[in-house]
Amino acid sequence: MDIQSPGKLIELLDRHAYLADEGLATAAFLALRMGRPLFLEGEAGVGKTELAKTLAALLRAPLIRLQCYEGLDAAQALYDWDFARQLLHLKAAEAAGVTDVGRLEGEIYDRRFLIARPLLKAIETQPSVLLVDEIDRADDEFEAFLLEVLSDFTISIPELGTIRAETPPVVVVTSNRTREVHDALKRRCLYHWLEHPGYDREVAILLRRLPRCTEALALQVARAAERMRQAGLVKPPGVAETLDWTEALLTLGAKELNPELAAATLGAALKYREDVVSVLGGGLLSHD
Amino acid sequence: MTDQDAPEDAGGLVATMTGFARTLRAAGVAADHDRTQSLLAALAHLDVTDRAAVYWAGRLTLCATPDDLPRYDRCFAAYFSGRRATLARTAVTSVTRHLAAREDPGGEEDGSEDATAAPATASRAEVLRHRDVARLTEAERAEVHRLLALLRDRRARRRSRRFESAHRGALDRRRTIREALRKGEVARLRRREHASRPRTVVLFVDVSGSMAPYAETLLRFAHALVMSEPRATRVYSVGTRLTPVTAELRHRDPGTALNEASKVIPDWSGGTRLGEELREYLTRFSARGAIVVIASDGWERGDPGLLAAQMARLSRQAYRIIWVNPHKGYEDYQPLTGGMRAALPYIDDLVAGHSLAAYEQLSERLAHA
């Protein structure tokens, strides 16, 4: 797909109901053009993962997701051999009276016994969008390993040889910044810090994503979200949460935000009890 | 691929952009050669006459943390309006000078200028060990700092989720079968166990006015911790703002490390608003499972209620909270300041931090935390 400018990409993303600003669009545009991974950092719920999903839809490419966690290692991220099937194959060969050891060894390290984990899958699938989600949760050994894969998009498997991506996948790496990610990895990437959207953009996002939402409700929800983000809560709501909240309000048939409806649905936006208490008690939702 | 592409007729553009990167470096953004090359490669795909496009190309390639962004904005505005970002540069020099003024005149090894500080006997060293660093002569302080640099912490370890092979432990199916496939039979059972890793230490060093006599020694202690466990130590200065200084403290030489850290700390000798800063920390980062060390005298200028709430949050995340208070070293000390009182219910250990011996004890405590 030929995308000539960041402006064009904004349009295309909009068609998939993702409203990007110029910064994010330029970041994604350059990532596509330069074949570089895009490192997206920002608080939870600002739309990092959503961007990867939308890019996949837009490029008509499968989204391959690697969710990071502590202890994640190469066998879970790259590939693994299917030992059970290999053993079965050996048993079967033995039963059939095959004794040629060299031949047997060649057979059990065949591609069909290889289980592709997300990174190998992304390199083998073209085109594809690879989402490395929440890299800050993996430990630093994994970062070094990922850096290696992302540097040349090749994976060498001792028993099988080197597998190289003809066209590198589009890579989106996200971090919630619970931990500083090593600079060597960021250096490989384009770095973008994603902020919560401003009031106007949030209204636009609500209306774009939830066609049933009235303008009055969108304005009120966006205003409330803006106040909540300034109120120093434990976990201020992200766009994902305001969307959930609005959806909850719509499910109750709300046309406008009032204290009763808000109290009934606030759990969709806020995930800590002390936040709910301080928002309801602090008058953050009263009059607009 | 296109990373190597340079814009055509790029002489002027290259000079302008490398100049811009240099300005950013002077303001403390790590905009090195590689990143400048990325910027040039990015510009090849964009309309370089469009100011916004140039802004974003630079921000996406030259910046690496949210802390870089305000500096980037300042430099961009200044540089591309013709006026170089001199402001940021003067700010950096002034703090460097601030620290230089308090640096030991004799430097690292040289404590001998002072004729009275003759060869230290063992007993003298022992006395020095217990004296309050705020009351030492420059030469004595240099000696303490030298000893501090030799401190190696034997950090308590925790069980990792990651496995490593071991002689005992659960059966490692993967390795056992893999070996069996290679050799044709199960020769021996392989075992694996959870690896152990050092516990992360998150250290907050109060650099406000009332802590001024201790700030440098504390940062040197922080440097020793970073040197011992570079990947498992995170250091922040607190005062009126939260500033990460771990990267700066990774320099092997303590003097250089301290100098680098002092360049990025904007709020020497101001007040303390620990509550707000801990809130910022908890919003942006996490202290899950870490040993948190807060070095402060607890002279809180902000709202003690806020501090208490943040300490409560911190204590739910952290493995242990150790509060280092220089005044704790005195027998008649009582934690009466507003900040101390607010924090006290959430602290696991309240320890002294006024002398070399106190730091050695603190290091010991990290080993047994």
XYZ file of C-alpha atoms in Angstrom:
657
model
C 0.000 0.000 0.000
C 1.413 3.356 -0.954
C 1.063 5.927 1.778
C 2.643 9.168 0.586
C 2.518 11.365 3.652
C 1.643 11.468 7.354
C -1.504 13.396 6.373
C -2.607 10.537 4.164
C -2.010 8.096 7.007
C -4.216 10.193 9.320
C -7.013 9.786 6.757
C -6.502 6.046 6.436
C -6.408 5.538 10.202
C -9.553 7.629 10.512
C -11.304 5.259 8.128
C -10.597 2.542 10.665
C -11.958 4.742 13.455
C -8.541 5.583 14.914
C -7.987 9.315 15.335
C -4.269 10.028 15.269
C -2.671 13.422 15.676
C 0.168 14.652 13.518
C 2.911 13.370 15.841
C 1.636 9.828 16.037
C 0.866 9.757 12.322
C 4.382 10.962 11.490
C 5.796 8.308 13.813
C 3.807 5.514 12.178
C 4.495 6.880 8.695
C 8.247 6.921 9.291
C 8.139 3.456 10.840
C 6.526 2.134 7.653
C 8.803 4.041 5.308
C 12.091 3.453 7.119
C 11.351 -0.138 8.135
C 12.095 0.742 11.743
C 10.275 -0.467 14.851
C 8.050 2.104 16.515
C 8.547 2.398 20.268
C 5.380 3.766 21.861
C 5.527 4.843 25.454
C 2.777 6.346 27.582
C 0.355 5.623 30.367
C -1.980 2.669 30.129
C -5.023 3.257 27.961
C -3.741 6.010 25.664
C -4.126 3.839 22.565
C -0.719 2.225 22.022
C -1.936 -1.303 21.423
C -4.909 -0.028 19.486
C -2.591 1.660 16.981
C -0.903 -1.661 16.185
C -4.282 -3.311 15.685
C -5.439 -0.515 13.418
C -2.236 -0.584 11.368
C -2.738 -4.300 10.840
C -6.311 -3.776 9.670
C -5.261 -0.955 7.409
C -2.380 -2.870 5.824
C -4.561 -5.991 5.616
C -1.825 -7.849 7.431
C -2.207 -10.269 10.333
C -1.418 -8.892 13.766
C 1.063 -11.067 15.621
C 1.212 -10.262 19.290
C 3.926 -10.996 21.794
C 2.707 -10.196 25.286
C 5.710 -9.654 27.547
C 5.988 -10.825 31.129
C 8.759 -11.443 33.603
C 10.630 -14.623 32.785
C 9.708 -14.559 29.084
C 12.517 -16.307 27.235
C 13.626 -17.194 23.731
C 11.737 -20.503 23.619
C 8.466 -18.687 24.308
C 9.130 -15.767 22.002
C 10.999 -17.326 19.095
C 10.509 -21.023 18.448
C 10.490 -24.370 20.133
C 10.790 -27.935 18.980
C 7.746 -30.132 19.384
C 9.483 -32.785 21.489
C 6.467 -34.996 21.897
C 5.964 -35.295 18.137
C 9.683 -35.771 17.556
C 9.724 -38.690 19.994
C 6.658 -40.214 18.375
C 8.345 -39.962 15.025
C 11.416 -41.757 16.376
C 9.291 -44.521 17.863
C 7.436 -44.939 14.591
C 10.682 -45.079 12.637
C 12.096 -47.602 15.081
C 9.022 -49.780 14.725
C 9.399 -49.591 10.960
C 12.963 -50.815 11.371
C 14.811 -47.687 10.308
C 18.346 -47.771 11.690
C 20.077 -45.025 9.710
C 20.925 -42.574 12.502
C 21.892 -39.737 10.170
C 18.625 -39.979 8.306
C 16.641 -40.091 11.547
C 18.343 -37.016 12.886
C 17.665 -35.150 9.664
C 14.015 -36.110 9.899
C 13.328 -35.084 13.461
C 14.752 -31.599 12.964
C 12.398 -30.961 10.119
C 10.462 -27.720 9.781
C 7.209 -29.528 10.540
C 8.381 -30.250 14.095
C 9.203 -26.606 14.690
C 6.679 -24.551 16.636
C 6.861 -20.914 15.555
C 6.370 -18.480 18.436
C 5.427 -14.831 17.726
C 8.846 -13.510 16.621
C 9.515 -16.335 14.166
C 5.928 -16.194 12.973
C 6.264 -12.471 12.260
C 9.457 -13.011 10.294
C 7.879 -15.794 8.247
C 4.610 -14.011 7.572
C 4.600 -11.303 4.958
C 3.299 -8.768 5.356
C 2.645 -8.746 9.083
C 2.385 -6.374 12.014
C 4.305 -7.485 15.087
C 3.123 -6.077 18.403
C 5.606 -6.477 21.255
C 3.297 -5.468 24.050
C 4.466 -4.059 27.395
C 8.180 -4.629 26.967
C 8.669 -3.003 30.389
C 7.286 -6.169 31.960
C 9.934 -8.459 30.474
C 13.333 -8.567 32.150
C 16.413 -6.949 30.698
C 17.895 -10.212 29.384
C 14.945 -10.355 27.056
C 15.495 -6.814 25.856
C 18.997 -7.667 24.690
C 17.635 -10.680 22.878
C 14.854 -8.695 21.225
C 17.349 -6.085 20.115
C 19.232 -8.764 18.232
C 16.129 -9.986 16.419
C 14.936 -6.483 15.554
C 18.353 -5.443 14.255
C 18.457 -7.720 11.244
C 15.174 -9.626 11.250
C 16.904 -12.953 10.966
C 16.628 -15.938 13.252
C 19.184 -18.697 13.163
C 18.119 -22.143 14.260
C 21.180 -24.372 14.782
C 19.540 -27.531 13.410
C 17.779 -25.852 10.508
C 19.685 -22.796 9.340
C 18.906 -19.110 9.157
C 15.442 -17.768 8.498
C 15.381 -14.271 7.106
C 12.470 -11.906 6.560
C 12.372 -10.686 2.973
C 10.287 -7.731 4.019
C 10.640 -6.949 7.717
C 7.370 -6.902 9.619
C 5.960 -3.602 10.824
C 6.937 -3.607 14.492
C 5.218 -1.736 17.307
C 6.817 -1.995 20.750
C 4.799 -0.610 23.657
C 5.821 0.294 27.187
C 3.839 1.596 30.141
C 7.108 2.788 31.589
C 6.937 0.950 34.859
C 10.647 0.468 34.300
C 13.242 2.209 32.159
C 13.889 0.289 28.946
C 17.524 0.096 27.886
C 18.672 2.792 25.501
C 20.193 0.312 23.036
C 16.727 -0.957 22.185
C 15.184 2.495 21.931
C 18.009 3.534 19.661
C 16.866 0.955 17.087
C 13.383 2.430 17.142
C 11.511 5.613 16.483
C 10.470 6.885 19.896
C 7.067 8.381 20.516
C 5.590 9.461 23.834
C 1.844 9.216 23.622
C -0.221 11.612 25.757
C -3.828 11.412 26.790
C -5.847 13.150 24.092
C -6.956 16.729 24.677
C -10.600 17.546 25.288
C -11.584 18.136 21.648
C -9.862 15.032 20.390
C -11.435 12.901 23.075
C -14.907 14.175 22.155
C -14.139 13.339 18.515
C -12.913 9.854 19.478
C -16.045 9.104 21.513
C -18.333 10.218 18.678
C -16.287 8.355 16.078
C -16.112 5.097 17.998
C -19.579 5.071 19.522
C -22.090 6.172 16.909
C -24.962 5.917 19.404
C -23.354 8.523 21.660
C -24.994 11.941 21.664
C -22.816 15.000 21.376
C -23.995 16.252 24.771
C -22.910 13.038 26.455
C -19.543 12.983 24.672
C -18.839 16.560 25.772
C -19.711 15.774 29.374
C -17.750 12.536 29.533
C -14.678 14.152 27.966
C -14.887 17.047 30.420
C -15.170 14.655 33.358
C -12.231 12.597 32.029
C -10.118 15.713 31.706
C -10.864 16.674 35.316
C -10.146 13.179 36.564
C -6.750 13.224 34.852
C -5.878 16.446 36.643
C -7.108 15.287 40.034
C -4.055 13.183 40.922
C -5.847 9.849 41.027
C -4.053 6.577 41.581
C -4.989 5.482 38.070
C -6.497 8.214 35.916
C -8.713 6.909 33.105
C -7.188 6.487 29.627
C -9.112 6.700 26.355
C -9.829 2.997 26.591
C -11.511 3.605 29.958
C -13.566 6.616 28.832
C -14.793 4.530 25.899
C -15.785 1.737 28.282
C -17.458 4.204 30.568
C -19.427 5.840 27.764
C -20.477 2.446 26.530
C -21.725 1.580 30.018
C -23.666 4.853 30.121
C -25.180 4.150 26.708
C -26.195 0.691 27.829
C -28.194 2.322 30.612
C -29.818 4.531 27.987
C -28.078 7.722 29.094
C -28.465 10.820 26.960
C -26.669 13.019 29.455
C -24.400 12.515 32.416
C -26.028 12.897 35.821
C -24.693 11.991 39.290
C -26.845 8.855 39.644
C -25.827 7.417 36.279
C -22.225 8.366 36.930
C -22.177 6.649 40.298
C -23.659 3.527 38.753
C -21.123 3.303 35.928
C -17.928 4.855 37.258
C -16.411 1.435 37.816
C -15.909 1.198 34.059
C -13.575 4.193 34.141
C -11.862 3.908 37.518
C -10.170 0.818 38.846
C -9.318 1.823 42.394
C -11.816 2.179 45.180
C -10.108 5.278 46.591
C -10.384 6.924 43.156
C -14.103 6.252 42.930
C -14.558 7.677 46.424
C -12.545 10.810 45.724
C -14.249 11.449 42.379
C -17.764 11.011 43.747
C -16.954 12.907 46.926
C -14.853 15.625 45.291
C -17.587 17.032 43.099
C -15.594 16.264 39.956
C -18.717 15.188 38.132
C -21.133 17.862 39.321
C -22.447 20.589 36.959
C -20.773 21.262 33.663
C 16.216 -0.220 2.740
C 16.129 3.462 3.089
C 17.983 4.186 6.303
C 21.049 5.144 4.350
C 19.284 7.533 2.021
C 20.316 11.104 2.534
C 18.281 14.007 1.253
C 19.584 15.309 -2.060
C 21.576 18.499 -1.887
C 21.777 17.986 1.794
C 24.844 20.002 2.743
C 22.980 22.851 4.388
C 20.399 20.590 5.934
C 23.025 18.261 7.399
C 24.895 21.175 8.949
C 21.701 22.647 10.376
C 20.572 19.347 11.838
C 23.905 18.347 13.348
C 24.025 21.806 14.902
C 20.578 21.238 16.313
C 21.605 17.852 17.719
C 24.617 19.483 19.348
C 22.350 22.055 20.977
C 20.183 19.241 22.300
C 23.177 17.412 23.714
C 24.229 20.568 25.533
C 20.745 20.668 27.051
C 21.095 17.096 28.303
C 19.321 15.058 25.596
C 21.286 12.003 24.417
C 21.122 13.040 20.752
C 24.275 11.249 19.610
C 25.686 10.556 16.154
C 23.501 7.493 15.482
C 20.376 9.363 16.371
C 21.376 12.305 14.193
C 21.806 9.885 11.295
C 18.303 8.565 11.946
C 16.993 12.109 11.862
C 18.567 12.725 8.472
C 17.191 9.427 7.180
C 13.732 10.362 8.461
C 13.842 13.781 6.820
C 14.407 12.104 3.460
C 10.798 10.917 3.687
C 9.249 14.171 4.815
C 8.707 17.684 3.554
C 11.672 19.542 5.066
C 10.094 22.931 4.431
C 7.282 21.991 6.793
C 8.255 23.126 10.278
C 5.953 20.608 11.982
C 7.420 17.727 9.966
C 10.950 18.728 10.993
C 9.807 19.063 14.605
C 8.370 15.545 14.649
C 11.231 13.958 12.746
C 13.625 15.339 15.361
C 11.481 14.415 18.316
C 10.915 10.856 17.126
C 14.568 10.166 16.406
C 16.536 12.251 18.934
C 14.494 11.861 22.123
C 14.368 8.733 24.256
C 12.388 9.559 27.403
C 9.502 11.838 28.336
C 12.029 13.909 30.314
C 13.681 14.801 27.019
C 10.517 16.313 25.584
C 10.383 19.680 27.393
C 14.085 20.199 26.683
C 13.498 19.272 23.072
C 10.642 21.758 22.759
C 12.736 24.528 24.288
C 15.726 23.847 22.062
C 13.615 23.481 18.949
C 11.896 26.810 19.526
C 15.163 28.547 20.276
C 17.277 26.958 17.547
C 14.825 27.335 14.717
C 13.961 30.880 15.594
C 17.625 31.719 15.107
C 18.448 32.054 18.761
C 20.520 29.177 20.142
C 19.319 27.476 23.288
C 21.715 29.308 25.538
C 19.295 29.283 28.433
C 19.478 25.561 28.976
C 23.246 25.647 28.695
C 23.657 28.314 31.369
C 21.366 26.374 33.652
C 23.607 23.314 33.305
C 26.829 25.251 33.942
C 25.426 26.909 36.996
C 24.598 23.636 38.743
C 27.951 22.186 37.737
C 29.575 25.190 39.326
C 27.346 24.797 42.329
C 28.664 21.306 42.848
C 32.245 22.164 41.925
C 32.242 24.705 44.737
C 31.471 21.926 47.182
C 33.845 19.381 45.639
C 36.835 18.301 47.653
C 39.715 20.564 46.718
C 42.235 17.737 46.892
C 40.430 15.497 44.424
C 40.313 11.725 44.698
C 43.517 10.355 46.133
C 44.998 13.553 47.284
C 44.151 14.233 50.887
C 47.678 15.234 51.813
C 47.587 18.982 51.220
C 46.359 19.408 54.697
C 49.419 18.887 56.859
C 47.342 18.076 59.919
C 45.618 15.208 58.120
C 48.797 13.159 58.462
C 48.839 9.423 57.680
C 45.670 7.997 59.093
C 46.242 5.384 61.727
C 43.761 2.595 62.182
C 42.225 4.229 65.198
C 41.892 7.527 63.370
C 40.051 5.755 60.570
C 37.834 4.144 63.150
C 37.035 7.516 64.685
C 36.372 8.960 61.256
C 34.034 6.111 60.559
C 31.628 7.264 63.222
C 31.835 11.016 62.762
C 29.067 13.040 61.213
C 30.039 13.784 57.598
C 28.524 17.248 57.922
C 31.187 18.150 60.475
C 34.292 16.884 58.729
C 37.086 18.919 57.189
C 37.415 18.687 53.430
C 40.309 16.241 53.709
C 38.441 13.990 56.119
C 35.424 14.060 53.937
C 37.538 13.059 50.948
C 38.801 10.088 52.968
C 35.246 9.053 53.816
C 34.242 9.340 50.165
C 37.215 7.209 49.161
C 36.117 4.492 51.588
C 32.538 4.848 50.412
C 33.616 4.150 46.826
C 35.038 0.821 48.011
C 31.725 -0.213 49.508
C 30.277 -3.266 47.753
C 26.775 -4.185 48.589
C 25.892 -7.828 48.888
C 22.300 -7.297 47.982
C 19.585 -9.678 49.147
C 18.380 -11.870 46.301
C 14.957 -12.953 45.254
C 13.635 -15.861 43.251
C 13.235 -15.040 39.587
C 10.519 -16.358 37.300
C 13.290 -17.317 34.913
C 14.702 -20.848 35.092
C 18.314 -21.920 34.940
C 19.774 -25.381 34.918
C 20.759 -26.750 38.290
C 21.847 -29.971 39.950
C 18.687 -30.303 41.937
C 15.193 -29.070 41.406
C 12.361 -29.906 39.030
C 12.917 -32.013 35.929
C 13.897 -29.947 32.898
C 11.859 -31.795 30.282
C 13.012 -29.672 27.434
C 16.732 -30.220 27.954
C 16.374 -33.845 28.942
C 14.436 -34.785 25.822
C 16.590 -32.631 23.613
C 19.647 -34.473 24.833
C 17.913 -37.816 24.477
C 17.084 -37.002 20.851
C 20.684 -36.161 20.177
C 22.149 -39.231 21.891
C 19.373 -41.655 21.141
C 18.661 -42.448 24.789
C 18.016 -40.752 28.074
C 21.532 -40.596 29.514
C 20.721 -38.461 32.497
C 17.920 -36.354 33.783
C 18.424 -32.618 33.506
C 17.025 -30.407 36.220
C 16.199 -26.776 36.470
C 15.488 -24.274 39.182
C 14.319 -20.725 39.434
C 17.255 -18.379 39.009
C 17.945 -15.896 41.740
C 18.351 -12.228 41.010
C 19.367 -9.287 43.151
C 16.458 -7.346 44.521
C 15.941 -3.995 42.906
C 16.798 -1.050 45.137
C 15.023 2.238 44.438
C 16.835 5.044 46.222
C 15.480 8.550 46.664
C 18.065 11.143 47.654
C 16.748 14.378 49.126
C 18.832 17.274 47.751
C 16.889 20.060 49.453
C 18.508 22.812 51.519
C 18.290 21.114 54.889
C 19.954 17.989 53.469
C 22.728 19.916 51.708
C 25.527 18.739 54.072
C 24.654 15.113 53.311
C 23.540 15.177 49.669
C 26.962 14.616 48.159
C 27.833 11.739 50.477
C 24.441 10.172 49.789
C 24.992 10.398 46.049
C 28.386 8.753 46.502
C 26.697 5.984 48.429
C 24.174 5.736 45.572
C 27.081 5.489 43.139
C 28.545 2.577 45.097
C 25.177 0.787 44.931
C 24.863 1.419 41.187
C 28.404 0.087 40.652
C 27.605 -3.081 42.607
C 24.317 -3.866 40.860
C 24.000 -1.677 37.773
C 20.837 -3.337 36.485
C 19.055 -3.546 39.808
C 19.559 -0.074 41.247
C 17.547 3.006 40.425
C 18.346 6.395 41.894
C 16.225 9.546 41.910
C 16.969 12.914 43.381
C 14.064 14.546 45.155
C 13.571 18.096 46.366
C 11.101 20.148 44.431
C 11.216 17.735 41.486
C 11.802 14.077 40.832
C 14.912 13.528 38.692
C 16.204 10.116 37.581
C 20.009 10.056 37.913
C 20.809 6.334 37.533
C 22.249 6.699 34.040
C 24.540 9.503 35.192
C 25.759 7.459 38.143
C 26.854 4.593 35.887
C 30.212 6.251 35.241
C 32.902 4.161 36.883
C 34.722 7.170 38.322
C 32.782 8.547 41.313
C 33.859 12.137 40.642
C 32.656 12.053 37.034
C 29.460 10.254 38.004
C 28.683 12.851 40.632
C 29.426 15.660 38.275
C 27.128 14.187 35.609
C 24.353 13.669 38.162
C 24.694 17.217 39.423
C 24.241 18.528 35.893
C 20.788 17.026 35.572
C 19.512 17.826 39.059
C 17.715 21.149 38.705
C 16.649 21.756 42.287
C 19.671 21.758 44.599
C 19.006 23.286 47.976
C 15.361 24.085 47.454
C 12.505 22.832 49.605
C 11.109 19.318 49.729
C 7.789 18.214 48.331
C 8.243 14.520 48.768
C 4.525 13.704 48.643
C 4.116 15.137 45.150
C 7.295 13.529 43.922
C 6.409 10.092 45.223
C 3.056 10.488 43.546
C 4.809 11.294 40.289
C 7.081 8.307 40.774
C 4.159 5.976 41.435
C 2.273 7.295 38.429
C 5.162 6.837 36.054
C 7.085 3.926 37.477
C 6.541 1.086 39.855
C 8.375 -0.152 42.929
C 6.862 -3.623 42.844
C 9.017 -6.002 44.855
C 11.791 -3.466 45.353
C 13.611 -2.352 48.452
C 12.830 1.353 48.624
C 15.344 3.571 50.392
C 14.338 7.172 51.114
C 17.152 9.404 52.337
C 15.620 12.551 53.785
C 15.247 14.465 57.025
C 11.524 14.702 56.431
C 11.261 18.500 56.377
C 8.204 18.338 54.143
C 6.973 21.607 52.641
C 4.009 19.972 50.967
C 0.875 18.481 52.441
C 1.726 15.726 55.000
C -1.599 14.068 54.167
C -0.507 13.645 50.568
C 2.828 12.233 51.703
C 1.076 9.723 53.967
C -1.198 8.610 51.117
C 1.755 8.099 48.762
C 3.727 6.236 51.424
C 0.714 3.970 51.842
C 0.684 3.260 48.097
C 4.428 2.720 48.102
C 4.255 0.309 51.010
C 1.706 -1.814 49.161
C 4.120 -2.176 46.229
C 7.516 -2.267 47.829
C 9.124 -5.295 49.426
C 10.528 -3.121 52.190
C 10.838 0.612 52.905
C 13.964 1.865 54.617
C 14.105 5.505 55.628
C 17.549 7.008 56.117
C 17.577 10.108 58.284
C 20.941 11.735 59.076
C 19.571 13.042 62.378
C 18.686 9.549 63.523
C 22.343 9.169 64.449
C 21.846 11.284 67.568
C 20.504 9.818 70.744
C 18.029 12.574 71.456
C 16.539 12.372 67.951
C 12.798 12.009 67.686
C 10.906 11.834 64.394
C 8.841 14.950 64.966
C 8.906 16.778 61.639
C 5.576 16.727 59.810
C 6.931 14.642 56.975
C 8.553 12.094 59.269
C 5.388 11.721 61.315
C 3.281 11.222 58.185
C 5.644 8.618 56.789
C 6.458 6.722 59.952
C 3.561 4.230 59.929
C 4.676 2.919 56.518
C 8.396 2.564 57.181
C 9.927 -0.833 57.916
C 13.252 0.526 59.139
C 14.309 3.994 60.233
C 18.101 4.163 60.139
C 20.844 6.739 60.613
C 22.716 8.189 57.656
C 25.230 10.624 59.009
C 28.474 8.667 59.038
C 30.451 6.105 57.110
C 29.562 3.495 59.722
C 25.885 4.282 59.204
C 26.214 3.692 55.457
C 28.018 0.435 56.043
C 25.185 -0.649 58.302
C 22.650 0.374 55.687
C 24.478 -1.705 53.097
C 24.444 -4.623 55.529
C 20.717 -4.153 55.938
C 20.216 -4.357 52.172
C 22.005 -7.689 52.260
C 19.607 -9.061 54.848
C 16.430 -7.331 53.758
